[in-house]
């Protein structure tokens, strides 16, 4: 780690033997999304639009769904672009106080959920800062309702409610300048990272509804939670440099809402030791995911097989994307290349594959039936 205007972090090797893939039409998807931003967010500044494009949502979803029809994948890429902008806008505190920021976020997200439920519902607000989000969300919802079954719409709406509720939990910690316990963070991180919301769009794009008896089974539930949590913890690894850079420029300690910093504070260890421990935890979760994934037999329906294929691609794809996306290399949207995070992969399983001492997620190591 360097302490000048740039910062570099090298991550310990990540165990991830799953193969990565790329969508062949990512460039065309990027051009479409740039046009979509201009259409639905004309009031944004050029810097904001550049930052939205730099998040590389085509590369993110293109790695999760490398074989999806591009004209349908646009829906998820546009959603991802808008939601990263939402996260940036409210996470960075552009409003005068934490209370005001939380209140406005709550007001906006309840409207967004209603638009997803009923695209024609009137949810306009006198707050003109919402003008960036509501029309764009309505466009997404109208497109989704043309393709989705009622069950898929319900799953998508519920996933967004879970995501926004978890973000309010984060806001509470930010306002109190407090650090959550690892046990609490571990089971909520898949929600704060919008795991279910991300894959809800994938089901709509695929077109076929996953039978609830399969999606709600203990084995698929564990696989889902493992994949979402591992990907979210990986986000914490490759965003740690951004957290440190922002904290240094703000003259404040790093946020306590990331896996590495939570481990550092809870275990009173160094940053490097915390990075090592966090990586070892991700490796252990990946190993358990692969163990359980092998138990899903030929009884899985075609929609479920497609869903599990997306989870398989999420883990390596998210790692590749996160280490290259400007979202983490340009920490404030004005400093391109300020943060560099490097990492490597290994196919060698971790030495310790036992359940980690985290009670809220220990059930993933239970005996599970499909």
Short mmCIF file of N, CA and C in Angstrom, two decimals, residues 26-150:
data_model
loop_
_atom_site.label_atom_id
_atom_site.label_comp_id
_atom_site.label_asym_id
_atom_site.label_seq_id
_atom_site.Cartn_x
_atom_site.Cartn_y
_atom_site.Cartn_z
N UNK A 26 -20.72 -7.21 -25.76
CA UNK A 26 -20.57 -6.22 -24.70
C UNK A 26 -20.39 -4.80 -25.26
N UNK A 27 -19.66 -4.66 -26.34
CA UNK A 27 -19.43 -3.33 -26.91
C UNK A 27 -20.74 -2.72 -27.39
N UNK A 28 -21.58 -3.52 -28.06
CA UNK A 28 -22.87 -3.02 -28.52
C UNK A 28 -23.77 -2.70 -27.34
N UNK A 29 -23.72 -3.51 -26.30
CA UNK A 29 -24.50 -3.23 -25.10
C UNK A 29 -24.06 -1.92 -24.45
N UNK A 30 -22.78 -1.66 -24.45
CA UNK A 30 -22.27 -0.41 -23.88
C UNK A 30 -22.77 0.79 -24.68
N UNK A 31 -22.79 0.69 -26.00
CA UNK A 31 -23.30 1.80 -26.83
C UNK A 31 -24.78 2.03 -26.56
N UNK A 32 -25.53 0.94 -26.45
CA UNK A 32 -26.96 1.09 -26.16
C UNK A 32 -27.18 1.78 -24.82
N UNK A 33 -26.45 1.36 -23.80
CA UNK A 33 -26.64 1.92 -22.47
C UNK A 33 -26.24 3.39 -22.43
N UNK A 34 -25.20 3.77 -23.17
CA UNK A 34 -24.82 5.18 -23.24
C UNK A 34 -25.96 6.00 -23.82
N UNK A 35 -26.62 5.49 -24.86
CA UNK A 35 -27.78 6.19 -25.44
C UNK A 35 -28.94 6.23 -24.46
N UNK A 36 -29.12 5.14 -23.71
CA UNK A 36 -30.22 5.08 -22.74
C UNK A 36 -29.99 6.10 -21.62
N UNK A 37 -28.75 6.26 -21.18
CA UNK A 37 -28.44 7.27 -20.17
C UNK A 37 -28.79 8.65 -20.69
N UNK A 38 -28.43 8.95 -21.92
CA UNK A 38 -28.72 10.26 -22.49
C UNK A 38 -30.23 10.49 -22.59
N UNK A 39 -30.99 9.43 -22.85
CA UNK A 39 -32.43 9.57 -23.01
C UNK A 39 -33.14 9.80 -21.68
N UNK A 40 -32.76 9.06 -20.66
CA UNK A 40 -33.50 9.10 -19.41
C UNK A 40 -32.81 9.89 -18.30
N UNK A 41 -31.60 10.34 -18.52
CA UNK A 41 -30.92 11.14 -17.50
C UNK A 41 -30.24 12.34 -18.15
N UNK A 42 -31.02 13.16 -18.90
CA UNK A 42 -30.39 14.26 -19.63
C UNK A 42 -29.80 15.34 -18.73
N UNK A 43 -30.29 15.44 -17.49
CA UNK A 43 -29.83 16.51 -16.60
C UNK A 43 -28.50 16.20 -15.92
N UNK A 44 -28.03 14.97 -16.05
CA UNK A 44 -26.77 14.62 -15.40
C UNK A 44 -25.60 15.34 -16.07
N UNK A 45 -24.57 15.58 -15.29
CA UNK A 45 -23.38 16.24 -15.82
C UNK A 45 -22.58 15.26 -16.66
N UNK A 46 -21.72 15.76 -17.54
CA UNK A 46 -20.86 14.84 -18.31
C UNK A 46 -20.03 13.92 -17.42
N UNK A 47 -19.56 14.44 -16.28
CA UNK A 47 -18.77 13.60 -15.38
C UNK A 47 -19.61 12.47 -14.81
N UNK A 48 -20.86 12.76 -14.44
CA UNK A 48 -21.74 11.71 -13.91
C UNK A 48 -22.01 10.64 -14.97
N UNK A 49 -22.25 11.07 -16.19
CA UNK A 49 -22.50 10.11 -17.26
C UNK A 49 -21.26 9.27 -17.55
N UNK A 50 -20.11 9.90 -17.51
CA UNK A 50 -18.87 9.15 -17.72
C UNK A 50 -18.68 8.12 -16.62
N UNK A 51 -19.01 8.50 -15.41
CA UNK A 51 -18.87 7.57 -14.30
C UNK A 51 -19.84 6.39 -14.43
N UNK A 52 -21.06 6.67 -14.87
CA UNK A 52 -22.03 5.59 -15.07
C UNK A 52 -21.54 4.61 -16.12
N UNK A 53 -20.97 5.14 -17.20
CA UNK A 53 -20.44 4.25 -18.24
C UNK A 53 -19.22 3.48 -17.73
N UNK A 54 -18.41 4.14 -16.89
CA UNK A 54 -17.20 3.52 -16.37
C UNK A 54 -17.46 2.36 -15.42
N UNK A 55 -18.70 2.25 -14.91
CA UNK A 55 -19.02 1.11 -14.05
C UNK A 55 -19.04 -0.21 -14.82
N UNK A 56 -19.07 -0.12 -16.15
CA UNK A 56 -18.98 -1.30 -17.01
C UNK A 56 -20.04 -2.34 -16.67
N UNK A 57 -21.30 -1.91 -16.68
CA UNK A 57 -22.39 -2.86 -16.44
C UNK A 57 -22.53 -3.90 -17.55
N UNK A 58 -22.22 -3.56 -18.82
CA UNK A 58 -22.22 -4.63 -19.83
C UNK A 58 -21.21 -5.74 -19.50
N UNK A 59 -20.05 -5.35 -18.99
CA UNK A 59 -19.06 -6.35 -18.60
C UNK A 59 -19.49 -7.15 -17.39
N UNK A 60 -20.24 -6.52 -16.48
CA UNK A 60 -20.72 -7.21 -15.29
C UNK A 60 -21.76 -8.26 -15.66
N UNK A 61 -22.84 -7.83 -16.30
CA UNK A 61 -23.89 -8.79 -16.65
C UNK A 61 -23.46 -9.71 -17.79
N UNK A 62 -22.59 -9.21 -18.68
CA UNK A 62 -22.11 -10.07 -19.75
C UNK A 62 -21.32 -11.26 -19.25
N UNK A 63 -20.76 -11.16 -18.06
CA UNK A 63 -20.04 -12.27 -17.47
C UNK A 63 -20.99 -13.22 -16.74
N UNK A 64 -22.11 -12.71 -16.24
CA UNK A 64 -23.10 -13.56 -15.56
C UNK A 64 -23.94 -14.33 -16.57
N UNK A 65 -24.29 -13.67 -17.69
CA UNK A 65 -25.17 -14.26 -18.69
C UNK A 65 -24.51 -14.18 -20.07
N UNK A 66 -23.42 -14.90 -20.27
CA UNK A 66 -22.65 -14.74 -21.50
C UNK A 66 -23.36 -15.23 -22.76
N UNK A 67 -24.45 -16.00 -22.58
CA UNK A 67 -25.15 -16.53 -23.76
C UNK A 67 -26.55 -15.93 -23.92
N UNK A 68 -26.89 -14.92 -23.15
CA UNK A 68 -28.22 -14.32 -23.23
C UNK A 68 -28.38 -13.52 -24.52
N UNK A 69 -29.60 -13.48 -25.10
CA UNK A 69 -29.83 -12.61 -26.26
C UNK A 69 -29.56 -11.15 -25.89
N UNK A 70 -28.77 -10.48 -26.70
CA UNK A 70 -28.34 -9.12 -26.34
C UNK A 70 -29.52 -8.18 -26.19
N UNK A 71 -30.57 -8.34 -27.03
CA UNK A 71 -31.69 -7.41 -26.96
C UNK A 71 -32.45 -7.55 -25.64
N UNK A 72 -32.39 -8.72 -25.02
CA UNK A 72 -33.03 -8.89 -23.71
C UNK A 72 -32.07 -8.54 -22.58
N UNK A 73 -30.78 -8.81 -22.77
CA UNK A 73 -29.80 -8.49 -21.73
C UNK A 73 -29.70 -6.99 -21.50
N UNK A 74 -30.08 -6.19 -22.49
CA UNK A 74 -30.07 -4.74 -22.31
C UNK A 74 -30.85 -4.32 -21.07
N UNK A 75 -31.94 -5.03 -20.78
CA UNK A 75 -32.77 -4.68 -19.63
C UNK A 75 -31.95 -4.72 -18.35
N UNK A 76 -31.21 -5.80 -18.13
CA UNK A 76 -30.41 -5.92 -16.91
C UNK A 76 -29.26 -4.93 -16.89
N UNK A 77 -28.63 -4.70 -18.04
CA UNK A 77 -27.51 -3.76 -18.09
C UNK A 77 -27.99 -2.35 -17.77
N UNK A 78 -29.14 -1.96 -18.30
CA UNK A 78 -29.67 -0.63 -18.00
C UNK A 78 -30.02 -0.50 -16.52
N UNK A 79 -30.64 -1.57 -15.96
CA UNK A 79 -30.97 -1.54 -14.53
C UNK A 79 -29.70 -1.39 -13.70
N UNK A 80 -28.68 -2.16 -14.02
CA UNK A 80 -27.42 -2.11 -13.27
C UNK A 80 -26.81 -0.71 -13.33
N UNK A 81 -26.86 -0.09 -14.49
CA UNK A 81 -26.31 1.25 -14.67
C UNK A 81 -27.03 2.24 -13.77
N UNK A 82 -28.36 2.16 -13.73
CA UNK A 82 -29.14 3.08 -12.91
C UNK A 82 -28.90 2.83 -11.42
N UNK A 83 -28.83 1.57 -11.02
CA UNK A 83 -28.70 1.26 -9.60
C UNK A 83 -27.30 1.59 -9.06
N UNK A 84 -26.27 1.43 -9.87
CA UNK A 84 -24.95 1.88 -9.43
C UNK A 84 -24.96 3.39 -9.23
N UNK A 85 -25.66 4.10 -10.10
CA UNK A 85 -25.77 5.55 -9.93
C UNK A 85 -26.51 5.89 -8.64
N UNK A 86 -27.55 5.14 -8.34
CA UNK A 86 -28.28 5.33 -7.08
C UNK A 86 -27.35 5.10 -5.89
N UNK A 87 -26.59 4.04 -5.94
CA UNK A 87 -25.68 3.71 -4.85
C UNK A 87 -24.63 4.80 -4.68
N UNK A 88 -24.06 5.27 -5.77
CA UNK A 88 -23.06 6.33 -5.70
C UNK A 88 -23.65 7.62 -5.13
N UNK A 89 -24.86 7.96 -5.60
CA UNK A 89 -25.47 9.23 -5.21
C UNK A 89 -25.76 9.29 -3.71
N UNK A 90 -26.26 8.20 -3.14
CA UNK A 90 -26.66 8.23 -1.74
C UNK A 90 -25.57 7.73 -0.81
N UNK A 91 -24.68 6.88 -1.29
CA UNK A 91 -23.60 6.39 -0.44
C UNK A 91 -22.59 7.49 -0.16
N UNK A 92 -22.44 8.41 -1.11
CA UNK A 92 -21.41 9.43 -0.95
C UNK A 92 -21.91 10.70 -0.26
N UNK A 93 -23.17 10.68 0.12
CA UNK A 93 -23.64 11.76 0.99
C UNK A 93 -23.73 13.12 0.34
N UNK A 94 -24.46 13.23 -0.79
CA UNK A 94 -24.59 14.53 -1.43
C UNK A 94 -25.62 15.41 -0.75
N UNK A 95 -26.35 14.89 0.23
CA UNK A 95 -27.36 15.67 0.94
C UNK A 95 -26.77 16.20 2.24
N UNK A 96 -27.40 17.22 2.86
CA UNK A 96 -26.76 17.93 3.96
C UNK A 96 -26.49 17.12 5.22
N UNK A 97 -27.29 16.12 5.53
CA UNK A 97 -27.09 15.39 6.76
C UNK A 97 -27.45 13.92 6.56
N UNK A 98 -26.98 13.09 7.50
CA UNK A 98 -27.29 11.67 7.41
C UNK A 98 -28.79 11.43 7.51
N UNK A 99 -29.46 12.20 8.38
CA UNK A 99 -30.91 12.04 8.54
C UNK A 99 -31.64 12.41 7.26
N UNK A 100 -31.24 13.52 6.66
CA UNK A 100 -31.87 13.94 5.41
C UNK A 100 -31.60 12.94 4.30
N UNK A 101 -30.37 12.44 4.24
CA UNK A 101 -30.01 11.47 3.21
C UNK A 101 -30.85 10.22 3.35
N UNK A 102 -31.00 9.72 4.58
CA UNK A 102 -31.79 8.51 4.81
C UNK A 102 -33.24 8.73 4.45
N UNK A 103 -33.78 9.87 4.84
CA UNK A 103 -35.17 10.17 4.54
C UNK A 103 -35.44 10.24 3.05
N UNK A 104 -34.56 10.89 2.32
CA UNK A 104 -34.76 11.02 0.88
C UNK A 104 -34.55 9.68 0.17
N UNK A 105 -33.60 8.90 0.65
CA UNK A 105 -33.40 7.58 0.07
C UNK A 105 -34.65 6.72 0.28
N UNK A 106 -35.20 6.75 1.48
CA UNK A 106 -36.42 5.98 1.76
C UNK A 106 -37.56 6.43 0.86
N UNK A 107 -37.73 7.73 0.73
CA UNK A 107 -38.80 8.28 -0.11
C UNK A 107 -38.64 7.81 -1.55
N UNK A 108 -37.43 7.89 -2.06
CA UNK A 108 -37.19 7.50 -3.45
C UNK A 108 -37.40 6.01 -3.65
N UNK A 109 -36.82 5.19 -2.79
CA UNK A 109 -36.85 3.75 -3.04
C UNK A 109 -38.25 3.17 -2.88
N UNK A 110 -39.08 3.73 -1.99
CA UNK A 110 -40.46 3.25 -1.93
C UNK A 110 -41.18 3.56 -3.23
N UNK A 111 -40.86 4.67 -3.86
CA UNK A 111 -41.45 4.99 -5.16
C UNK A 111 -40.93 4.06 -6.25
N UNK A 112 -39.64 3.75 -6.20
CA UNK A 112 -39.07 2.85 -7.19
C UNK A 112 -39.72 1.46 -7.12
N UNK A 113 -39.92 0.96 -5.89
CA UNK A 113 -40.56 -0.34 -5.74
C UNK A 113 -41.98 -0.31 -6.30
N UNK A 114 -42.70 0.77 -6.05
CA UNK A 114 -44.06 0.88 -6.57
C UNK A 114 -44.08 0.90 -8.09
N UNK A 115 -43.11 1.55 -8.69
CA UNK A 115 -43.03 1.57 -10.15
C UNK A 115 -42.75 0.17 -10.69
N UNK A 116 -41.89 -0.60 -10.01
CA UNK A 116 -41.65 -1.96 -10.44
C UNK A 116 -42.91 -2.81 -10.34
N UNK A 117 -43.72 -2.58 -9.31
CA UNK A 117 -44.98 -3.31 -9.15
C UNK A 117 -46.00 -2.92 -10.20
N UNK A 118 -46.15 -1.63 -10.42
CA UNK A 118 -47.19 -1.09 -11.30
C UNK A 118 -46.60 0.06 -12.09
N UNK A 119 -46.07 -0.19 -13.28
CA UNK A 119 -45.34 0.84 -14.03
C UNK A 119 -46.14 2.11 -14.32
N UNK A 120 -47.47 1.98 -14.40
CA UNK A 120 -48.29 3.15 -14.72
C UNK A 120 -48.73 3.92 -13.48
N UNK A 121 -48.35 3.46 -12.29
CA UNK A 121 -48.73 4.16 -11.07
C UNK A 121 -48.09 5.54 -11.02
N UNK A 122 -48.85 6.53 -10.56
CA UNK A 122 -48.33 7.89 -10.42
C UNK A 122 -47.61 8.01 -9.08
N UNK A 123 -46.32 8.16 -9.13
CA UNK A 123 -45.52 8.27 -7.91
C UNK A 123 -44.61 9.48 -7.99
N UNK A 124 -45.01 10.49 -8.75
CA UNK A 124 -44.18 11.67 -8.91
C UNK A 124 -43.95 12.36 -7.58
N UNK A 125 -42.82 13.03 -7.48
CA UNK A 125 -42.44 13.70 -6.24
C UNK A 125 -42.04 15.13 -6.53
N UNK A 126 -42.28 16.06 -5.58
CA UNK A 126 -41.79 17.43 -5.78
C UNK A 126 -40.28 17.54 -5.72
N UNK A 127 -39.60 16.49 -5.28
CA UNK A 127 -38.14 16.50 -5.20
C UNK A 127 -37.59 16.24 -6.60
N UNK A 128 -37.05 17.26 -7.24
CA UNK A 128 -36.62 17.11 -8.62
C UNK A 128 -35.37 16.24 -8.76
N UNK A 129 -34.69 15.93 -7.64
CA UNK A 129 -33.54 15.02 -7.76
C UNK A 129 -34.00 13.61 -8.12
N UNK A 130 -35.29 13.31 -7.93
CA UNK A 130 -35.81 12.01 -8.28
C UNK A 130 -36.03 11.88 -9.78
N UNK A 131 -35.97 13.00 -10.51
CA UNK A 131 -36.29 12.97 -11.93
C UNK A 131 -35.33 12.08 -12.71
N UNK A 132 -34.14 11.87 -12.19
CA UNK A 132 -33.18 10.98 -12.85
C UNK A 132 -33.64 9.54 -12.77
N UNK A 133 -34.30 9.17 -11.67
CA UNK A 133 -34.56 7.77 -11.37
C UNK A 133 -35.95 7.28 -11.78
N UNK A 134 -37.00 8.04 -11.49
CA UNK A 134 -38.36 7.54 -11.69
C UNK A 134 -38.66 7.25 -13.16
N UNK A 135 -38.39 8.17 -14.10
CA UNK A 135 -38.68 7.84 -15.51
C UNK A 135 -37.87 6.65 -16.01
N UNK A 136 -36.60 6.58 -15.61
CA UNK A 136 -35.77 5.45 -16.05
C UNK A 136 -36.29 4.14 -15.46
N UNK A 137 -36.67 4.15 -14.18
CA UNK A 137 -37.21 2.94 -13.56
C UNK A 137 -38.52 2.54 -14.22
N UNK A 138 -39.33 3.50 -14.60
CA UNK A 138 -40.59 3.18 -15.28
C UNK A 138 -40.31 2.50 -16.63
N UNK A 139 -39.33 2.99 -17.35
CA UNK A 139 -38.97 2.34 -18.61
C UNK A 139 -38.54 0.90 -18.38
N UNK A 140 -37.71 0.67 -17.36
CA UNK A 140 -37.29 -0.70 -17.04
C UNK A 140 -38.49 -1.57 -16.68
N UNK A 141 -39.40 -1.03 -15.85
CA UNK A 141 -40.55 -1.81 -15.41
C UNK A 141 -41.48 -2.15 -16.57
N UNK A 142 -41.71 -1.21 -17.47
CA UNK A 142 -42.57 -1.47 -18.62
C UNK A 142 -41.98 -2.58 -19.49
N UNK A 143 -40.69 -2.54 -19.70
CA UNK A 143 -40.04 -3.58 -20.49
C UNK A 143 -40.12 -4.93 -19.79
N UNK A 144 -39.88 -4.93 -18.47
CA UNK A 144 -39.93 -6.19 -17.73
C UNK A 144 -41.33 -6.79 -17.73
N UNK A 145 -42.36 -5.97 -17.56
CA UNK A 145 -43.72 -6.49 -17.49
C UNK A 145 -44.16 -7.09 -18.83
N UNK A 146 -43.55 -6.68 -19.90
CA UNK A 146 -43.89 -7.28 -21.20
C UNK A 146 -43.41 -8.72 -21.28
N UNK A 147 -42.35 -9.05 -20.55
CA UNK A 147 -41.73 -10.38 -20.64
C UNK A 147 -42.04 -11.26 -19.43
N UNK A 148 -42.16 -10.67 -18.26
CA UNK A 148 -42.16 -11.44 -17.02
C UNK A 148 -43.53 -12.04 -16.71
N UNK A 149 -43.49 -13.17 -16.02
CA UNK A 149 -44.71 -13.74 -15.46
C UNK A 149 -45.04 -12.99 -14.16
N UNK A 150 -46.29 -13.09 -13.65
CA UNK A 150 -46.61 -12.46 -12.37
C UNK A 150 -45.68 -12.90 -11.24
#
